[in-house]
Amino acid sequence: MKLLFVAALIVGSVVFLLLPGPSTADEKKKGPKVTVKVYFDLRIGDEDIGRVVIGLFGKTVPKTVDNFVALATGEKGFGYKDSKFHRVIKNFKLKHYGPGWVSMANAGKDTNGSQFFITTVKTAWLDGKHVVFGKVLEGMEVVRKVESTKTDGRDKPLKDVIIADCGKIEVEKPFAIAKE
């Protein structure tokens, strides 16, 4: 039985939530540190639309990052490769730091799984409900292409949005991400 992993891009919205408090004064001032990166090569229908590189906050939320990296690499025999974005929600009214933050989707406390979303505008009312574990470092224009894809009445893309390939990119020296 093939496990199906899905990803959601909540467009015109999304979350930055449950980011545990900074561990140092430097992190508080500059933001969380990227310790590892993953990439997603995306396709809409038959068209390759580009690569998204996400920096992950491994010291801030290590378990979430370890699980996400395992799904991106497929190291456990399954993962995000060839998975579909099952929803693209336009004009979802939220606010927070801004576009590009990556968070786990869930149905409440202790229900994080494999679903995630990427913010496309400022977000806020979901703070404290979702674990923010990364930020788009490259390819926000690719995220915008996904955001602008046509959807049906249930926010399902009319053309399949697929993670055609994905993997891990090592980070030599961790670096802070500004909260913007």
PDB file of C-alpha atoms in Angstrom:
ATOM      1  CA  MET A   1       0.000   0.000   0.000  1.00  0.00           C
ATOM      2  CA  LYS A   2       1.495   3.298  -1.055  1.00  0.00           C
ATOM      3  CA  LEU A   3       1.374   6.003   1.567  1.00  0.00           C
ATOM      4  CA  LEU A   4       0.129   9.304   0.231  1.00  0.00           C
ATOM      5  CA  PHE A   5       1.666  12.466   1.550  1.00  0.00           C
ATOM      6  CA  VAL A   6       0.046  15.746   0.765  1.00  0.00           C
ATOM      7  CA  ALA A   7       1.136  19.310   1.045  1.00  0.00           C
ATOM      8  CA  ALA A   8      -1.033  22.373   1.187  1.00  0.00           C
ATOM      9  CA  LEU A   9      -0.149  25.851   0.099  1.00  0.00           C
ATOM     10  CA  ILE A  10      -2.445  28.207   1.905  1.00  0.00           C
ATOM     11  CA  VAL A  11      -2.427  31.130  -0.432  1.00  0.00           C
ATOM     12  CA  GLY A  12      -2.883  34.722   0.512  1.00  0.00           C
ATOM     13  CA  SER A  13      -2.414  33.651   4.065  1.00  0.00           C
ATOM     14  CA  VAL A  14      -0.965  31.049   6.264  1.00  0.00           C
ATOM     15  CA  VAL A  15       0.777  30.685   9.499  1.00  0.00           C
ATOM     16  CA  PHE A  16       3.764  31.282  11.636  1.00  0.00           C
ATOM     17  CA  LEU A  17       2.957  29.577  14.834  1.00  0.00           C
ATOM     18  CA  LEU A  18       4.277  27.939  17.915  1.00  0.00           C
ATOM     19  CA  LEU A  19       7.849  28.992  17.327  1.00  0.00           C
ATOM     20  CA  PRO A  20       9.411  28.230  20.692  1.00  0.00           C
ATOM     21  CA  GLY A  21      11.138  31.136  22.377  1.00  0.00           C
ATOM     22  CA  PRO A  22      14.655  31.942  21.273  1.00  0.00           C
ATOM     23  CA  SER A  23      17.425  30.162  23.120  1.00  0.00           C
ATOM     24  CA  THR A  24      19.858  33.060  23.000  1.00  0.00           C
ATOM     25  CA  ALA A  25      19.709  36.835  22.972  1.00  0.00           C
ATOM     26  CA  ASP A  26      21.258  36.729  19.494  1.00  0.00           C
ATOM     27  CA  GLU A  27      18.509  34.428  18.185  1.00  0.00           C
ATOM     28  CA  LYS A  28      15.861  36.634  19.789  1.00  0.00           C
ATOM     29  CA  LYS A  29      17.301  39.650  18.002  1.00  0.00           C
ATOM     30  CA  LYS A  30      17.946  38.063  14.595  1.00  0.00           C
ATOM     31  CA  GLY A  31      15.466  35.210  14.413  1.00  0.00           C
ATOM     32  CA  PRO A  32      15.755  31.409  14.303  1.00  0.00           C
ATOM     33  CA  LYS A  33      18.835  29.712  12.805  1.00  0.00           C
ATOM     34  CA  VAL A  34      18.811  27.627   9.649  1.00  0.00           C
ATOM     35  CA  THR A  35      20.739  24.398  10.272  1.00  0.00           C
ATOM     36  CA  VAL A  36      19.761  22.398   7.165  1.00  0.00           C
ATOM     37  CA  LYS A  37      17.947  23.049   3.881  1.00  0.00           C
ATOM     38  CA  VAL A  38      15.618  20.994   1.711  1.00  0.00           C
ATOM     39  CA  TYR A  39      14.562  21.566  -1.878  1.00  0.00           C
ATOM     40  CA  PHE A  40      11.367  20.833  -3.775  1.00  0.00           C
ATOM     41  CA  ASP A  41      11.316  20.799  -7.590  1.00  0.00           C
ATOM     42  CA  LEU A  42       7.691  21.557  -8.470  1.00  0.00           C
ATOM     43  CA  ARG A  43       5.557  20.838 -11.504  1.00  0.00           C
ATOM     44  CA  ILE A  44       2.078  22.036 -12.456  1.00  0.00           C
ATOM     45  CA  GLY A  45       0.483  19.621 -14.903  1.00  0.00           C
ATOM     46  CA  ASP A  46       3.299  18.714 -17.312  1.00  0.00           C
ATOM     47  CA  GLU A  47       5.252  21.954 -16.756  1.00  0.00           C
ATOM     48  CA  ASP A  48       8.291  22.125 -14.479  1.00  0.00           C
ATOM     49  CA  ILE A  49       7.934  25.455 -12.686  1.00  0.00           C
ATOM     50  CA  GLY A  50      11.120  25.595 -10.622  1.00  0.00           C
ATOM     51  CA  ARG A  51      12.794  24.869  -7.316  1.00  0.00           C
ATOM     52  CA  VAL A  52      11.888  26.005  -3.813  1.00  0.00           C
ATOM     53  CA  VAL A  53      14.676  25.890  -1.195  1.00  0.00           C
ATOM     54  CA  ILE A  54      13.539  25.916   2.441  1.00  0.00           C
ATOM     55  CA  GLY A  55      15.823  26.670   5.385  1.00  0.00           C
ATOM     56  CA  LEU A  56      14.912  24.606   8.462  1.00  0.00           C
ATOM     57  CA  PHE A  57      15.296  25.565  12.140  1.00  0.00           C
ATOM     58  CA  GLY A  58      16.903  22.372  13.478  1.00  0.00           C
ATOM     59  CA  LYS A  59      18.009  23.767  16.830  1.00  0.00           C
ATOM     60  CA  THR A  60      14.646  25.377  17.540  1.00  0.00           C
ATOM     61  CA  VAL A  61      12.383  22.461  16.559  1.00  0.00           C
ATOM     62  CA  PRO A  62      14.696  19.446  16.056  1.00  0.00           C
ATOM     63  CA  LYS A  63      12.096  16.654  15.940  1.00  0.00           C
ATOM     64  CA  THR A  64       9.923  18.448  13.390  1.00  0.00           C
ATOM     65  CA  VAL A  65      12.964  19.229  11.238  1.00  0.00           C
ATOM     66  CA  ASP A  66      14.294  15.656  11.446  1.00  0.00           C
ATOM     67  CA  ASN A  67      10.915  14.271  10.351  1.00  0.00           C
ATOM     68  CA  PHE A  68      10.571  16.814   7.530  1.00  0.00           C
ATOM     69  CA  VAL A  69      14.079  16.069   6.230  1.00  0.00           C
ATOM     70  CA  ALA A  70      13.339  12.316   6.326  1.00  0.00           C
ATOM     71  CA  LEU A  71      10.218  12.916   4.207  1.00  0.00           C
ATOM     72  CA  ALA A  72      12.139  15.169   1.794  1.00  0.00           C
ATOM     73  CA  THR A  73      14.912  12.596   1.313  1.00  0.00           C
ATOM     74  CA  GLY A  74      12.694   9.516   1.354  1.00  0.00           C
ATOM     75  CA  GLU A  75      15.241   7.848   3.632  1.00  0.00           C
ATOM     76  CA  LYS A  76      12.569   5.711   5.299  1.00  0.00           C
ATOM     77  CA  GLY A  77      11.231   4.395   1.995  1.00  0.00           C
ATOM     78  CA  PHE A  78       8.468   6.993   1.562  1.00  0.00           C
ATOM     79  CA  GLY A  79       8.194  10.740   1.448  1.00  0.00           C
ATOM     80  CA  TYR A  80       7.182  13.864  -0.429  1.00  0.00           C
ATOM     81  CA  LYS A  81       8.554  12.916  -3.868  1.00  0.00           C
ATOM     82  CA  ASP A  82       5.685  12.639  -6.388  1.00  0.00           C
ATOM     83  CA  SER A  83       3.181  13.952  -3.810  1.00  0.00           C
ATOM     84  CA  LYS A  84       0.464  16.434  -4.749  1.00  0.00           C
ATOM     85  CA  PHE A  85      -0.387  19.749  -3.172  1.00  0.00           C
ATOM     86  CA  HIS A  86      -3.985  18.944  -2.338  1.00  0.00           C
ATOM     87  CA  ARG A  87      -5.174  22.491  -1.590  1.00  0.00           C
ATOM     88  CA  VAL A  88      -4.325  26.013  -2.662  1.00  0.00           C
ATOM     89  CA  ILE A  89      -6.361  28.432  -0.571  1.00  0.00           C
ATOM     90  CA  LYS A  90      -6.543  31.951  -1.952  1.00  0.00           C
ATOM     91  CA  ASN A  91      -7.238  35.019   0.193  1.00  0.00           C
ATOM     92  CA  PHE A  92      -7.206  33.059   3.437  1.00  0.00           C
ATOM     93  CA  LYS A  93      -7.228  36.006   5.839  1.00  0.00           C
ATOM     94  CA  LEU A  94      -4.331  35.672   8.242  1.00  0.00           C
ATOM     95  CA  LYS A  95      -1.401  37.840   9.234  1.00  0.00           C
ATOM     96  CA  HIS A  96       2.042  37.467  10.797  1.00  0.00           C
ATOM     97  CA  TYR A  97       5.701  37.853   9.855  1.00  0.00           C
ATOM     98  CA  GLY A  98       5.172  37.666   6.102  1.00  0.00           C
ATOM     99  CA  PRO A  99       5.530  35.394   3.078  1.00  0.00           C
ATOM    100  CA  GLY A 100       7.668  32.281   2.958  1.00  0.00           C
ATOM    101  CA  TRP A 101       7.293  30.825   6.457  1.00  0.00           C
ATOM    102  CA  VAL A 102       6.808  27.047   6.522  1.00  0.00           C
ATOM    103  CA  SER A 103       4.611  25.396   9.145  1.00  0.00           C
ATOM    104  CA  MET A 104       3.122  21.996   9.939  1.00  0.00           C
ATOM    105  CA  ALA A 105      -0.590  21.598   9.282  1.00  0.00           C
ATOM    106  CA  ASN A 106      -2.506  19.828  12.032  1.00  0.00           C
ATOM    107  CA  ALA A 107      -5.955  19.154  13.428  1.00  0.00           C
ATOM    108  CA  GLY A 108      -5.107  20.191  16.977  1.00  0.00           C
ATOM    109  CA  LYS A 109      -2.653  19.418  19.738  1.00  0.00           C
ATOM    110  CA  ASP A 110      -0.261  16.523  19.035  1.00  0.00           C
ATOM    111  CA  THR A 111      -1.637  15.846  15.534  1.00  0.00           C
ATOM    112  CA  ASN A 112       1.277  16.990  13.341  1.00  0.00           C
ATOM    113  CA  GLY A 113       1.882  14.578  10.482  1.00  0.00           C
ATOM    114  CA  SER A 114       3.371  15.117   7.048  1.00  0.00           C
ATOM    115  CA  GLN A 115       1.214  18.011   5.829  1.00  0.00           C
ATOM    116  CA  PHE A 116       2.748  21.461   5.736  1.00  0.00           C
ATOM    117  CA  PHE A 117       1.982  24.870   4.329  1.00  0.00           C
ATOM    118  CA  ILE A 118       3.867  27.941   3.142  1.00  0.00           C
ATOM    119  CA  THR A 119       2.704  31.453   3.940  1.00  0.00           C
ATOM    120  CA  THR A 120       2.265  33.890   1.069  1.00  0.00           C
ATOM    121  CA  VAL A 121       1.292  36.958   3.114  1.00  0.00           C
ATOM    122  CA  LYS A 122       1.483  38.060   6.744  1.00  0.00           C
ATOM    123  CA  THR A 123      -0.255  35.651   9.117  1.00  0.00           C
ATOM    124  CA  ALA A 124      -1.216  35.623  12.814  1.00  0.00           C
ATOM    125  CA  TRP A 125      -4.429  34.157  14.179  1.00  0.00           C
ATOM    126  CA  LEU A 126      -3.048  30.620  14.015  1.00  0.00           C
ATOM    127  CA  ASP A 127      -0.116  31.507  16.275  1.00  0.00           C
ATOM    128  CA  GLY A 128       0.297  28.935  18.986  1.00  0.00           C
ATOM    129  CA  LYS A 129      -1.493  26.266  16.939  1.00  0.00           C
ATOM    130  CA  HIS A 130       1.076  25.265  14.296  1.00  0.00           C
ATOM    131  CA  VAL A 131       4.811  24.579  14.508  1.00  0.00           C
ATOM    132  CA  VAL A 132       6.801  26.946  12.300  1.00  0.00           C
ATOM    133  CA  PHE A 133       9.971  25.158  11.362  1.00  0.00           C
ATOM    134  CA  GLY A 134      11.392  26.860   8.279  1.00  0.00           C
ATOM    135  CA  LYS A 135      11.418  29.646   5.733  1.00  0.00           C
ATOM    136  CA  VAL A 136      11.613  29.749   1.947  1.00  0.00           C
ATOM    137  CA  LEU A 137      15.124  30.968   1.090  1.00  0.00           C
ATOM    138  CA  GLU A 138      14.909  30.630  -2.698  1.00  0.00           C
ATOM    139  CA  GLY A 139      12.047  30.163  -5.116  1.00  0.00           C
ATOM    140  CA  MET A 140       9.322  32.357  -3.677  1.00  0.00           C
ATOM    141  CA  GLU A 141       8.410  33.108  -7.308  1.00  0.00           C
ATOM    142  CA  VAL A 142       7.721  29.371  -7.703  1.00  0.00           C
ATOM    143  CA  VAL A 143       5.467  29.476  -4.633  1.00  0.00           C
ATOM    144  CA  ARG A 144       3.645  32.423  -6.271  1.00  0.00           C
ATOM    145  CA  LYS A 145       3.071  30.290  -9.396  1.00  0.00           C
ATOM    146  CA  VAL A 146       1.459  27.628  -7.219  1.00  0.00           C
ATOM    147  CA  GLU A 147      -0.537  30.334  -5.459  1.00  0.00           C
ATOM    148  CA  SER A 148      -1.931  31.564  -8.779  1.00  0.00           C
ATOM    149  CA  THR A 149      -2.954  28.128 -10.074  1.00  0.00           C
ATOM    150  CA  LYS A 150      -6.684  27.742 -10.726  1.00  0.00           C
ATOM    151  CA  THR A 151      -8.680  25.725  -8.209  1.00  0.00           C
ATOM    152  CA  ASP A 152     -12.150  24.242  -7.904  1.00  0.00           C
ATOM    153  CA  GLY A 153     -14.766  25.199  -5.302  1.00  0.00           C
ATOM    154  CA  ARG A 154     -12.998  23.056  -2.693  1.00  0.00           C
ATOM    155  CA  ASP A 155      -9.575  24.706  -3.248  1.00  0.00           C
ATOM    156  CA  LYS A 156      -8.219  21.676  -5.140  1.00  0.00           C
ATOM    157  CA  PRO A 157      -5.905  22.682  -8.017  1.00  0.00           C
ATOM    158  CA  LEU A 158      -7.445  21.969 -11.437  1.00  0.00           C
ATOM    159  CA  LYS A 159      -4.012  20.821 -12.646  1.00  0.00           C
ATOM    160  CA  ASP A 160      -1.940  18.574 -10.408  1.00  0.00           C
ATOM    161  CA  VAL A 161       0.755  20.447  -8.474  1.00  0.00           C
ATOM    162  CA  ILE A 162       3.453  17.836  -7.851  1.00  0.00           C
ATOM    163  CA  ILE A 163       6.694  17.666  -5.893  1.00  0.00           C
ATOM    164  CA  ALA A 164       8.639  16.125  -8.803  1.00  0.00           C
ATOM    165  CA  ASP A 165      11.858  15.798  -6.821  1.00  0.00           C
ATOM    166  CA  CYS A 166      13.127  16.748  -3.398  1.00  0.00           C
ATOM    167  CA  GLY A 167      16.086  16.289  -1.107  1.00  0.00           C
ATOM    168  CA  LYS A 168      18.431  17.704   1.503  1.00  0.00           C
ATOM    169  CA  ILE A 169      21.070  20.432   1.202  1.00  0.00           C
ATOM    170  CA  GLU A 170      23.707  20.576   3.936  1.00  0.00           C
ATOM    171  CA  VAL A 171      24.413  23.882   5.683  1.00  0.00           C
ATOM    172  CA  GLU A 172      28.073  24.417   6.542  1.00  0.00           C
ATOM    173  CA  LYS A 173      27.469  27.059   9.181  1.00  0.00           C
ATOM    174  CA  PRO A 174      24.018  27.760  10.702  1.00  0.00           C
ATOM    175  CA  PHE A 175      22.707  31.267  10.036  1.00  0.00           C
ATOM    176  CA  ALA A 176      19.897  33.390  11.443  1.00  0.00           C
ATOM    177  CA  ILE A 177      16.772  34.339   9.507  1.00  0.00           C
ATOM    178  CA  ALA A 178      15.280  37.760  10.122  1.00  0.00           C
ATOM    179  CA  LYS A 179      11.658  37.842  11.221  1.00  0.00           C
ATOM    180  CA  GLU A 180      10.061  39.944   8.522  1.00  0.00           C
TER     181      GLU A 180
END
